[in-house]
Phi, psi and omega in degrees: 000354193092160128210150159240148213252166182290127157246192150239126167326144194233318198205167181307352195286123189113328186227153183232134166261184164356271176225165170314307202300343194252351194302303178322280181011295214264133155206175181262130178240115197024074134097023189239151155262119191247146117215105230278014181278047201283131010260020167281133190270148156190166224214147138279118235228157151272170172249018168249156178251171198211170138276247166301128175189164174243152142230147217199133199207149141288146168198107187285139134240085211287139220215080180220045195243170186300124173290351163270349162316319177071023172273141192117003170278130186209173164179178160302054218271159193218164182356074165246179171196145188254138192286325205079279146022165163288346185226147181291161166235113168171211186232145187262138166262068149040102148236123181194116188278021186230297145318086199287354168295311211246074201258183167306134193098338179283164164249134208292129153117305192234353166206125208271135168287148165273016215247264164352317217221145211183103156054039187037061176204149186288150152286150192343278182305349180316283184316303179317337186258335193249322165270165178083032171054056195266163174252158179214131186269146172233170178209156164211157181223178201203126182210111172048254169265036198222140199239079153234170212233147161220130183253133200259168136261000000 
C-alpha cells in the first residue's frame, strides 16, 4: 500500500479543484488546508490518482455557531471522479455534527457511523467531540473493494 509519512501542507501544488470557479474557496493556512466558503460547497482533488492506499487526516469542522446554519458539514472524498456538478461520484467519508443519517465517520449514503449515534439518537457525548472546533483524526485505508474508516477523538 505504500506509505508516505505525514506532512504539512506548505502550498495548492498538487492539488486541482472542481471547476475554475471554486479555485478562490481554498488556501493553506500555517501548514492546514482550508475552506471557509460556507455554506457553498466545492472539492478539492489530489491530481495523483491512488488504487490501494491509507490515508490518514486531521479535521476541525469548526463549529461553534447556530446548529441551524448547518456550517461545519465536510468530509473526505474516496474512489471518486469529478462531475463538474456540486458533487464528486464516488464515497464520502463524513464529517457532519449534524446529520444524524449521515453523521461523522460514516460513509454518506451506504454506510451510517456508529460512533455518534445509538438507536437513532446522538449520544451524549456527541455534541462534545465534534463540535466547539474540537479536531478529530479520522483515517481511512481502502484494499480493492473493502472501505475501511476510523475515527479517533
Amino acid at each position: 500500500m505504500g506509505g508516505n509519512s505525514c506532512s504539512m501542507v506548505k502550498t495548492l501544488e498538487g492539488w486541482e479543484f472542481d471547476t475554475e470557479q471554486f479555485k478562490g474557496d481554498w488556501y493553506v493556512d500555517e501548514g492546514i488546508l482550508v475552506s471557509d466558503e460556507a455554506p457553498r460547497s466545492s472539492h478539492l482533488f489530489t491530481k495523483k490518482k491512488y488504487k490501494n492506499f491509507e490515508l490518514s487526516w486531521d479535521v476541525c469542522a469548526y463549529d461553534v455557531a447556530v446548529p441551524k446554519q448547518r456550517f461545519g458539514n465536510s468530509g473526505v472524498f474516496v474512489r471518486c471522479i469529478k462531475t463538474g456538478g456540486s458533487f464528486p461520484s464516488g464515497y464520502e467519508v463524513q464529517v457532519d455534527p449534524y446529520d444524524i443519517k449521515n453523521p461523522t465517520g460514516g460513509i454518506y449514503g451506504k454506510a451510517p457511523g456508529t460512533l455518534l449515534v445509538e438507536d437513532g439518537k446522538w449520544k451524549p457525548e456527541a455534541f462534545l467531540q465534534v463540535h466547539e472546533g474540537k479536531w478529530i483524526n479520522q483515517r481511512v485505508r481502502i484494499v480493492d473493494d473493502h472501505i475501511m474508516i476510523w475515527d479517533q477523538r
